[in-house]
Structure formats: structure tokens, C-alpha cells
PDB file of C-alpha atoms in Angstrom:
ATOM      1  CA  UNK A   1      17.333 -10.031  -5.798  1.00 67.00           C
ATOM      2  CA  UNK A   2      14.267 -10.352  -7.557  1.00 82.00           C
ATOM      3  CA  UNK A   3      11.278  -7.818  -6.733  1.00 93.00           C
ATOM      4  CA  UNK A   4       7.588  -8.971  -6.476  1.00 96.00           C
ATOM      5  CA  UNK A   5       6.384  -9.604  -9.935  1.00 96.00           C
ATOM      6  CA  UNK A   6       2.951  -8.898 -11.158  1.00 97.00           C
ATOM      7  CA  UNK A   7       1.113 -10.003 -14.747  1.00 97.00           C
ATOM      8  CA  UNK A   8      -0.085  -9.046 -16.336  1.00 97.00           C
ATOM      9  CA  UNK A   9       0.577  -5.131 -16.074  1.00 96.00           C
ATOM     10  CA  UNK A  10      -2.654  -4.166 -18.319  1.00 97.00           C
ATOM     11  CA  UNK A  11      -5.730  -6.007 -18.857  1.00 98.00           C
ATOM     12  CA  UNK A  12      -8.521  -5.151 -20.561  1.00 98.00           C
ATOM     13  CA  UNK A  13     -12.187  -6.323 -20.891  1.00 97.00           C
ATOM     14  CA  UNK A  14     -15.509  -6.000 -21.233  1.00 97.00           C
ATOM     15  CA  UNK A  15     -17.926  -6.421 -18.789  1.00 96.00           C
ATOM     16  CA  UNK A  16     -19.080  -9.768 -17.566  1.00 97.00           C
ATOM     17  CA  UNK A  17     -16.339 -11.469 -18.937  1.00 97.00           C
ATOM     18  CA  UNK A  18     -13.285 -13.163 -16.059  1.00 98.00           C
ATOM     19  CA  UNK A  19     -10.175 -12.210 -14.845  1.00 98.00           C
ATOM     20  CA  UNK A  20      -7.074 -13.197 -13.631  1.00 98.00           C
ATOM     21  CA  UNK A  21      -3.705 -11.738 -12.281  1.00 98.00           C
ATOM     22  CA  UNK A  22      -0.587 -13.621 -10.780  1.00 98.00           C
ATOM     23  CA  UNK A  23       1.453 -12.485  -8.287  1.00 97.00           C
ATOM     24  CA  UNK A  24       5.035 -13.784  -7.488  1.00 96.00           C
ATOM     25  CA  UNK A  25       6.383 -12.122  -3.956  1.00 96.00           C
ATOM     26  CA  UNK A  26       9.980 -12.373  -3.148  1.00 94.00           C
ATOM     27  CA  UNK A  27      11.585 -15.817  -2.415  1.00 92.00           C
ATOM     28  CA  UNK A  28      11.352 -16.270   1.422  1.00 90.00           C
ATOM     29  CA  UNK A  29       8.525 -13.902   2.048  1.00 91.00           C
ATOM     30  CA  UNK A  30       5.632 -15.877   3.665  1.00 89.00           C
ATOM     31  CA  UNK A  31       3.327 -12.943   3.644  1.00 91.00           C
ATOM     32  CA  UNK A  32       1.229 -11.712   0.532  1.00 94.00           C
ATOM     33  CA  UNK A  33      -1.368  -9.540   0.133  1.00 95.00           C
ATOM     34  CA  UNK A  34      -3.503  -8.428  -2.623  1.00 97.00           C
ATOM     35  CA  UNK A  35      -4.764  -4.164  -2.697  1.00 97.00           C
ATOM     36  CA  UNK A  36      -6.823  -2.736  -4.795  1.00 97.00           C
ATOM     37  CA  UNK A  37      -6.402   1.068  -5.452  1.00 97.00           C
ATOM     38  CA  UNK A  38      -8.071   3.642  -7.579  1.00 95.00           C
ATOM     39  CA  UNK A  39      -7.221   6.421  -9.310  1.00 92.00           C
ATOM     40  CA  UNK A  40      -6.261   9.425  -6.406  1.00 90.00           C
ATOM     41  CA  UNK A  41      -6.837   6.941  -3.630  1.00 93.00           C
ATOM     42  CA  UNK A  42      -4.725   4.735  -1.272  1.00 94.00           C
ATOM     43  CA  UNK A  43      -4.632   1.164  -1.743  1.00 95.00           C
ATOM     44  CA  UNK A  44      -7.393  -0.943   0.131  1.00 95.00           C
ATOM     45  CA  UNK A  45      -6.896  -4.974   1.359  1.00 94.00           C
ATOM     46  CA  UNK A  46      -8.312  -7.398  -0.123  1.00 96.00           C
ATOM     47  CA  UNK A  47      -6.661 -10.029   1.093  1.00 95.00           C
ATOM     48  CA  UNK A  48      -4.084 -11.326   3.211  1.00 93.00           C
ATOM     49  CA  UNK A  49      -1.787 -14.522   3.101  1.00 93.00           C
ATOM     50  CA  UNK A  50       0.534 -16.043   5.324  1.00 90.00           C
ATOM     51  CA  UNK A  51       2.075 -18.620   4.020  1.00 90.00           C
ATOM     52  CA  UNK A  52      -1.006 -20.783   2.528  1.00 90.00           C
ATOM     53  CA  UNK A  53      -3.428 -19.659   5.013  1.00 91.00           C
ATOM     54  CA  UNK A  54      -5.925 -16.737   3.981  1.00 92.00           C
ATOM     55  CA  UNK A  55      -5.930 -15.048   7.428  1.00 89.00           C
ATOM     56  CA  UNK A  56      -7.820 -11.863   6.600  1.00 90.00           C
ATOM     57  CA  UNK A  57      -9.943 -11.785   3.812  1.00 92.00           C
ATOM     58  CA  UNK A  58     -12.631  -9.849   5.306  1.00 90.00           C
ATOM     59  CA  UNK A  59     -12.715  -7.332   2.609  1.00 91.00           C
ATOM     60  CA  UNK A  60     -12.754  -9.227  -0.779  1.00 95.00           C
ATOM     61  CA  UNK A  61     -16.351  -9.183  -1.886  1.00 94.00           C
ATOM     62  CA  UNK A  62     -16.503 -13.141  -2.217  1.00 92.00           C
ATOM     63  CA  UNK A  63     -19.612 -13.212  -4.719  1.00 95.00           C
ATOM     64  CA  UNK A  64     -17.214 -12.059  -7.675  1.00 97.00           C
ATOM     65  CA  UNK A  65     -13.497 -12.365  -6.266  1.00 97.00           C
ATOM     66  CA  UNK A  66     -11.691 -15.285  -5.606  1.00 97.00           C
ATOM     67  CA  UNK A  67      -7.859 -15.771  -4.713  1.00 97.00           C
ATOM     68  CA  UNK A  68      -6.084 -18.523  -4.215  1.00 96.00           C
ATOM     69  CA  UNK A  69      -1.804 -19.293  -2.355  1.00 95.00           C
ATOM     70  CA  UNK A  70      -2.147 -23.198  -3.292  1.00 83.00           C
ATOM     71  CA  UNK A  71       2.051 -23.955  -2.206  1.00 87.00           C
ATOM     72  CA  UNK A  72       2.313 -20.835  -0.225  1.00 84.00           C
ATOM     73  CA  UNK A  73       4.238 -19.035  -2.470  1.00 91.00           C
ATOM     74  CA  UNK A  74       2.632 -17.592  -5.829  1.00 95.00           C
ATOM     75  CA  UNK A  75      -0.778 -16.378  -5.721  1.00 97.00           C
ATOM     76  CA  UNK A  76      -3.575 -16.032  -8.230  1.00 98.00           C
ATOM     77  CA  UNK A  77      -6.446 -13.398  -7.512  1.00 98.00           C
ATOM     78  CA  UNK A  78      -9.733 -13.731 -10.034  1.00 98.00           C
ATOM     79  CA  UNK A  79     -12.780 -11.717 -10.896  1.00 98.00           C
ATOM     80  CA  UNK A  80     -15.453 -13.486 -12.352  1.00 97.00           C
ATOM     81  CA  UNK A  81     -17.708 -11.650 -13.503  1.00 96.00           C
ATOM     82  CA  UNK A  82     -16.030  -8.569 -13.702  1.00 97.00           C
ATOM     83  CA  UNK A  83     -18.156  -4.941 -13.433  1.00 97.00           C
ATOM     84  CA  UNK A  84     -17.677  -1.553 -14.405  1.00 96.00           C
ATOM     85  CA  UNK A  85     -16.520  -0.346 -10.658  1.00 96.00           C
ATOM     86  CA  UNK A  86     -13.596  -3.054 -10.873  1.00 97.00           C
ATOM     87  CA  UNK A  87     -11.666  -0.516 -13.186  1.00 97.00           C
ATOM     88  CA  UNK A  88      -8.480   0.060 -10.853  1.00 97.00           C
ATOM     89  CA  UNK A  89      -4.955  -1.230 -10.212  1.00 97.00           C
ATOM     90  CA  UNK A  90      -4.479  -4.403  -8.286  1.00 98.00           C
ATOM     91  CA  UNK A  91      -1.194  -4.311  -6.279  1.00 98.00           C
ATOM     92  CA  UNK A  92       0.386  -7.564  -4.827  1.00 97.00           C
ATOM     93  CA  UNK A  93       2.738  -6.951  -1.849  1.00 95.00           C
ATOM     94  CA  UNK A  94       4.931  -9.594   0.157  1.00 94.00           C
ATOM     95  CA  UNK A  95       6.554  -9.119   3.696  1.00 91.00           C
ATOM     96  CA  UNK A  96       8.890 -11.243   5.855  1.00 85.00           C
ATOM     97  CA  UNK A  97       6.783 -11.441   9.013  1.00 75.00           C
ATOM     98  CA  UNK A  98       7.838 -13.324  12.508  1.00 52.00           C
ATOM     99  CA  UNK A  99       4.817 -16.008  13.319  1.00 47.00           C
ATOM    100  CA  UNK A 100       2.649 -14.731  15.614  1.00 50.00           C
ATOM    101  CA  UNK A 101       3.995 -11.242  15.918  1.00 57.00           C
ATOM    102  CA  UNK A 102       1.004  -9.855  14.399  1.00 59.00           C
ATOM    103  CA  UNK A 103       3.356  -7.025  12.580  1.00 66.00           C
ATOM    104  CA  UNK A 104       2.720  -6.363   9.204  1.00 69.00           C
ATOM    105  CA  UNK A 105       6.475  -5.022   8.744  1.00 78.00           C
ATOM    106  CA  UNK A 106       7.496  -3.817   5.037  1.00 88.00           C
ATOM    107  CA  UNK A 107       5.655  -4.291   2.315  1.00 91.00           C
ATOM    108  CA  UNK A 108       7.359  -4.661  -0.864  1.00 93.00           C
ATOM    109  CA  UNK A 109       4.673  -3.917  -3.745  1.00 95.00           C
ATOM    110  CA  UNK A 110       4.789  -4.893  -7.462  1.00 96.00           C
ATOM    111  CA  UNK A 111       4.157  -2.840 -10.181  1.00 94.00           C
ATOM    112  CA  UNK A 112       0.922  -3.571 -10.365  1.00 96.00           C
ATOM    113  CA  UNK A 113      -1.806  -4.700 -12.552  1.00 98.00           C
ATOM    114  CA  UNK A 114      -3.985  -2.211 -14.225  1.00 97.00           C
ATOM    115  CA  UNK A 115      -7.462  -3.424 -15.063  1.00 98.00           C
ATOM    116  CA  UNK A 116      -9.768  -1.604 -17.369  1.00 98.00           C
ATOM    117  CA  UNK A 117     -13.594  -2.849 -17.421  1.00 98.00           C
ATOM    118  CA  UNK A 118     -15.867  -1.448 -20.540  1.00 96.00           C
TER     119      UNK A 118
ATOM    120  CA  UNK B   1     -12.904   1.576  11.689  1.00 50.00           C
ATOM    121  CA  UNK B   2     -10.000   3.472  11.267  1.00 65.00           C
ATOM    122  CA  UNK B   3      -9.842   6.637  10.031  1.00 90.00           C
ATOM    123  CA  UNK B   4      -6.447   7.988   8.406  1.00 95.00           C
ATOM    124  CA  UNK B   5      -6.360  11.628   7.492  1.00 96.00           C
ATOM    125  CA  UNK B   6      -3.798  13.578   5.255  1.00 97.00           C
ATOM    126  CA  UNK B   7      -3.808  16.854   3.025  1.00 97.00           C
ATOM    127  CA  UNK B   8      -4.758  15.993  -0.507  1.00 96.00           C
ATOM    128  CA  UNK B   9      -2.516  18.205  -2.334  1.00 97.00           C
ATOM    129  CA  UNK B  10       1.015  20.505  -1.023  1.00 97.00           C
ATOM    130  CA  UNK B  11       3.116  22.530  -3.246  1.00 97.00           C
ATOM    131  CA  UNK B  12       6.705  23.615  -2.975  1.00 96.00           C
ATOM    132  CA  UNK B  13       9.424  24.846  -4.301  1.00 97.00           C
ATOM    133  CA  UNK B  14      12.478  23.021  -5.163  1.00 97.00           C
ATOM    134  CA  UNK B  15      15.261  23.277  -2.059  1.00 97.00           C
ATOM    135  CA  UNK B  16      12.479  24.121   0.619  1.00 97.00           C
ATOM    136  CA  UNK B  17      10.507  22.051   2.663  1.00 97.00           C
ATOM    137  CA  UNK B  18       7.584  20.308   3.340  1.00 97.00           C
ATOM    138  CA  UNK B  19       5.745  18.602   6.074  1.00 98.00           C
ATOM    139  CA  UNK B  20       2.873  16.481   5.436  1.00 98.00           C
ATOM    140  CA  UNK B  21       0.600  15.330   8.349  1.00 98.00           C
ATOM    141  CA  UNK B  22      -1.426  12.671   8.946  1.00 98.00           C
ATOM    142  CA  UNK B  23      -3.897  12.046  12.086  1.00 97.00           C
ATOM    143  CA  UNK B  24      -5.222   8.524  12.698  1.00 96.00           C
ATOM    144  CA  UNK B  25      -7.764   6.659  14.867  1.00 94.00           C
ATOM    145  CA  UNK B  26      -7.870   2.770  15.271  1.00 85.00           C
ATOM    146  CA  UNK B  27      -8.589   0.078  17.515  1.00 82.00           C
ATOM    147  CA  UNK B  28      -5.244  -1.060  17.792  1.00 83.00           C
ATOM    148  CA  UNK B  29      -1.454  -0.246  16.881  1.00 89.00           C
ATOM    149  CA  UNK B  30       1.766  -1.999  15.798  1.00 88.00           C
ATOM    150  CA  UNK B  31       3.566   1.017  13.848  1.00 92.00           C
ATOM    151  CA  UNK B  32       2.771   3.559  11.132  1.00 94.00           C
ATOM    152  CA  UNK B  33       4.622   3.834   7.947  1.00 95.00           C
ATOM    153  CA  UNK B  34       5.523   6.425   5.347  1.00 97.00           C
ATOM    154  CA  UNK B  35       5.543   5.103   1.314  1.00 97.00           C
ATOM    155  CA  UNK B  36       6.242   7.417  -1.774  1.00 97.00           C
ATOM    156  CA  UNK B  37       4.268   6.123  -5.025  1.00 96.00           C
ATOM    157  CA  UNK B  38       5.398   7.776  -8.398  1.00 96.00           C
ATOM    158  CA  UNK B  39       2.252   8.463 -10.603  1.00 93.00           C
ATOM    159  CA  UNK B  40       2.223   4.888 -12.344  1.00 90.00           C
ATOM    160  CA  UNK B  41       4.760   3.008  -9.933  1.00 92.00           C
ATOM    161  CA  UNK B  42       4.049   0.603  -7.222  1.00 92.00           C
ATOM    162  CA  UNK B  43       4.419   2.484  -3.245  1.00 94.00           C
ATOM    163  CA  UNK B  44       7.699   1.816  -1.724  1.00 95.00           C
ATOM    164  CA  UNK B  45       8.733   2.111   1.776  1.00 94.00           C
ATOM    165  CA  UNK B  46      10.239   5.485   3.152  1.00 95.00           C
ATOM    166  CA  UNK B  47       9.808   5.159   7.424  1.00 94.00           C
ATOM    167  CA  UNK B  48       8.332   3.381   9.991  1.00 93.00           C
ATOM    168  CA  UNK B  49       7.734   4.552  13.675  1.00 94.00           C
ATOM    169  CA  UNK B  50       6.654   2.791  16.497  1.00 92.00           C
ATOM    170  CA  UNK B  51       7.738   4.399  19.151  1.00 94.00           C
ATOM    171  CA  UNK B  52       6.873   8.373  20.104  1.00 96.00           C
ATOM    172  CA  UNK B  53       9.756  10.820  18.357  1.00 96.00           C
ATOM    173  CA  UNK B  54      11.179  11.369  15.552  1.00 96.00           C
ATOM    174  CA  UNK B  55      12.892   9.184  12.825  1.00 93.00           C
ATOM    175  CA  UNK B  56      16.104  10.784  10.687  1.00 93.00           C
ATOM    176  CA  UNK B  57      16.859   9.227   7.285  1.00 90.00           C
ATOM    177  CA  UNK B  58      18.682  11.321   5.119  1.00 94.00           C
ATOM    178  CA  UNK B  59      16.762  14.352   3.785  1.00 96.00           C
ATOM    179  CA  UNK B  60      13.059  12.507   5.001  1.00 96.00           C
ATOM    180  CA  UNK B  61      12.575  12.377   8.725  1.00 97.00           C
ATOM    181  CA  UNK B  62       9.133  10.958  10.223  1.00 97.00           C
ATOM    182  CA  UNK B  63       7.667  11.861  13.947  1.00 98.00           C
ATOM    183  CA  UNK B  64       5.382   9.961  15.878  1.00 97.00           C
ATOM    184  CA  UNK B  65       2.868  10.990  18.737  1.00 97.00           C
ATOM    185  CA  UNK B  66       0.734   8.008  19.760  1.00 95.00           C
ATOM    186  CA  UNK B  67      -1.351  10.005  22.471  1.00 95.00           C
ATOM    187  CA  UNK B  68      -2.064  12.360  19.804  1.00 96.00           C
ATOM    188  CA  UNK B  69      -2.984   9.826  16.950  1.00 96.00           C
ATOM    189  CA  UNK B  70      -0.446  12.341  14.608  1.00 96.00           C
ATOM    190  CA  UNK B  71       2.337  11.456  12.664  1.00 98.00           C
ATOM    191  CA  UNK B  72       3.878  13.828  10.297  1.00 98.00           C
ATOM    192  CA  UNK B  73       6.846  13.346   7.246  1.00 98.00           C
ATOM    193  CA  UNK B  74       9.278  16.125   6.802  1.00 98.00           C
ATOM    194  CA  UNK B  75      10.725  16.563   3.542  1.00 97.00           C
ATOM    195  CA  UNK B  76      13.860  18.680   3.401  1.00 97.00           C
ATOM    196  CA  UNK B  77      15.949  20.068   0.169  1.00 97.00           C
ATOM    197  CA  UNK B  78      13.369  19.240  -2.136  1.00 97.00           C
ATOM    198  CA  UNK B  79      14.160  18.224  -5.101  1.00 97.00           C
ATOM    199  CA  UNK B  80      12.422  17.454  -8.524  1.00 97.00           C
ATOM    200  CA  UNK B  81      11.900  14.146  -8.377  1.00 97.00           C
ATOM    201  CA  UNK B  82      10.475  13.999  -4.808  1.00 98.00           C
ATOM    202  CA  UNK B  83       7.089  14.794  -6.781  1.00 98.00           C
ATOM    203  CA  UNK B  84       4.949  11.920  -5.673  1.00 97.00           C
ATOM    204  CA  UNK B  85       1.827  10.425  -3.608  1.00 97.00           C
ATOM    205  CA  UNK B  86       2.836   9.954   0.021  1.00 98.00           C
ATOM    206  CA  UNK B  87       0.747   7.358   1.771  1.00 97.00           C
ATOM    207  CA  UNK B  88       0.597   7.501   5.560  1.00 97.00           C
ATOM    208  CA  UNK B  89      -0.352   3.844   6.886  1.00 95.00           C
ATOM    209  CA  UNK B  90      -1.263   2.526  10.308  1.00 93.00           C
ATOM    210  CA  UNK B  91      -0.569  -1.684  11.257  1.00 90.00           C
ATOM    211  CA  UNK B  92      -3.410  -2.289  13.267  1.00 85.00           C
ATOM    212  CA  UNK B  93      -2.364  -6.101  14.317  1.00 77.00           C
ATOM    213  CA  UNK B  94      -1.082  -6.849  11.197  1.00 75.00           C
ATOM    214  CA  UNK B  95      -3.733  -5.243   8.748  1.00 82.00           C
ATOM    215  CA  UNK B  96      -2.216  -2.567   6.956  1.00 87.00           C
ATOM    216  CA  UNK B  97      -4.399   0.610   6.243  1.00 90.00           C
ATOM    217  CA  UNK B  98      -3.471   3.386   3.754  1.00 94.00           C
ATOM    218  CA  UNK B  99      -4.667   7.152   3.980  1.00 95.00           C
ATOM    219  CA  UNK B 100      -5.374   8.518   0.320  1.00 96.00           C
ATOM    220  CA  UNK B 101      -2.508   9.852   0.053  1.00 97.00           C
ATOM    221  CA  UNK B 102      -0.803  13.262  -0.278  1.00 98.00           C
ATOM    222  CA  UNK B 103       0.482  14.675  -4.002  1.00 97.00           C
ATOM    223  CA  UNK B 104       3.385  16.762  -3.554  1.00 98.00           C
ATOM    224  CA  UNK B 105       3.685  19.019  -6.340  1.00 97.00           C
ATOM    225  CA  UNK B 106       7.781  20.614  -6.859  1.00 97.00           C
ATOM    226  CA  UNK B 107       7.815  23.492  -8.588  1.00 96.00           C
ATOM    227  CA  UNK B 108      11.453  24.869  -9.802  1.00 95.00           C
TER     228      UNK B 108
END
């Protein structure tokens, strides 16, 4: 079975300019979730999906990010315009999650996408 | 907030073993897990407790005390490739919150 796959692995740009990486979780899994972590740190939510519903997106500074789960399945999370202090590695997760149970269970991660801002 | 606390750094030899602890305080909670992230991998999923005790798996094991807010991972018969970040993380109804992590180094 197919893992959750992540583009593109290494990105990057200079300041100012956009962003994007795609996330594809594992079939069946109606909940995603975007991290970000940095270097020596644990990963930090951005945003959480279940299904096409963004139930938790408390954390993604919305001035600059943007993230979007149009058919509930693939995701797309954007930076526009991207600074100097987004340098990090986005990780998408998925988990198979009973409605309403308010469990995250596992989290299967991709590999991540490493951004570099200059 | 939540606050998730674990050593930074532990050392050990290979073949002994190794407990890393983590302490926690949030407003809610569903569970606490245990991931292992190779430098440059994604984290992947080693334990979960939800109940008070401890968890066997193998040469990991993971114990739970919810009155105490403490969890800790035991590592036994180290071995070389168990060099990695361990990430404790709490589910506080449904939001998932990492620790930073703790690098074990394995020496020969």
C-alpha cells in the first residue's frame, strides 16, 4: 500500500516569491494534516482536515498561508509571499479517524517537503 | 497551552538501555504517543498509551501515569540504528502536539 506522498521534497526560493506543496495521504484516510517543523524541533499544526472540512486551523498564520482539501482527498498548502522564517520542512500526515471520536489515532507522515527561503 | 517536556540529548552504548521521559500538561487527553524520526526521514509511529501502565512491543516498551502527567519510552538492547529523534506527543481532543524531541546518540 501506498504511503503518504509529498512534492515536492526540496524547494527553493527567494524571498517574496509563492509556494506550493501537494500532499497525497493514503487512500481511505479522511484525516490530513499539514506540520511544520524546524531544524531540532518537533513538528507544529498548521492545519487539520477531515475529510473536506478544515476543522482546526487555528495555527496557520492566514495573512501568508493558505491550504486547500477541495474533494477531500489531496491537499495543497501555499505560501504567498514567502519570508525568511518559513525556511523549514513541511510534513503532511493522514489518519483513519472514527467521526466524532475526537481521537487523533496514528499519524502516518510523508517524507516531507523541505523549503529553503533566501 | 500545553506544555510537553523531554531531555534534549541521551547517549548510550550499544546493547544497554535507555529511558527517555517526557512530562506533559494540557487541558484535555485522548492518548500520548511515541514516534522515532531518522535525521532527514518523516516521524513514524512507535506506541500509544491511553490507559495508566505500561505498553511491551518488542525491545521498546512505553508507560503511562495520567495523575502524574509522565510518560516515559524504554529502549532496551540498543542497537546502532536506534539513533534517532524521539517525539513524545499528547492528543488533546484530536489536536496532536509534539515535544521537541529527544536525540539518542548510540555509541559502539
Amino acid at each position: 500500500e501506498a504511503g503518504v506522498v509529498q512534492s515536492p521534497r526540496y524547494k527553493i526560493i527567494e524571498k517574496k516569491q509563492p509556494v506550493a506543496f501537494w500532499c497525497n495521504p493514503i487512500s481511505g484516510h479522511n484525516t490530513l494534516y499539514w506540520y511544520l517543523q524546524n531544524l531540532g524541533q518537533g513538528p507544529e499544526l498548521l492545519i487539520r482536515y477531515e475529510n473536506e472540512e478544515a476543522v482546526d486551523d487555528s495555527q496557520l498564520p492566514k495573512d501568508r498561508f493558505s491550504a486547500e482539501r477541495l474533494k477531500g482527498v489531496d491537499s495543497t498548502l501555499k505560501i504567498q509571499p514567502a519570508e525568511l522564517g518559513d525556511s523549514a520542512v513541511y510534513l503532511c500526515a493522514s489518519s483513519l479517524v472514527g467521526s466524532g471520536t475526537g481521537n487523533t489515532g496514528e499519524l502516518f507522515f510523508g517524507e516531507g517537503s523541505r523549503l529553503t527561503v533566501l | 497551552g500545553q506544555n510537553i517536556d523531554q531531555p534534549t540529548e541521551m547517549t548510550a552504548t550499544e546493547g544497554a538501555i535507555v529511558q527517555i521521559n517526557c512530562t506533559y500538561q494540557t487541558s484535555g487527553f485522548n492518548g500520548l504517543f511515541w514516534y522515532q524520526q531518522h535525521a532527514g526521514e518523516a516521524p513514524t509511529f512507535l506506541s500509544y498509551n491511553v490507559l495508566d501502565g505500561l505498553e511491551e512491543k518488542g525491545r521498546f516498551s512505553s508507560f503511562l501515569s495520567r495523575s502524574k502527567g509522565y510518560s516515559y519510552l524504554l529502549l532496551k538492547e540498543l542497537q546502532m540504528k536506534d539513533s534517532a529523534s524521539y517525539l513524545c506527543a499528547v492528543d488533546s481532543w484530536g489536536k496532536l502536539q509534539f515535544g521537541a524531541g529527544t536525540q539518542v546518540v548510540v555509541t559502539p
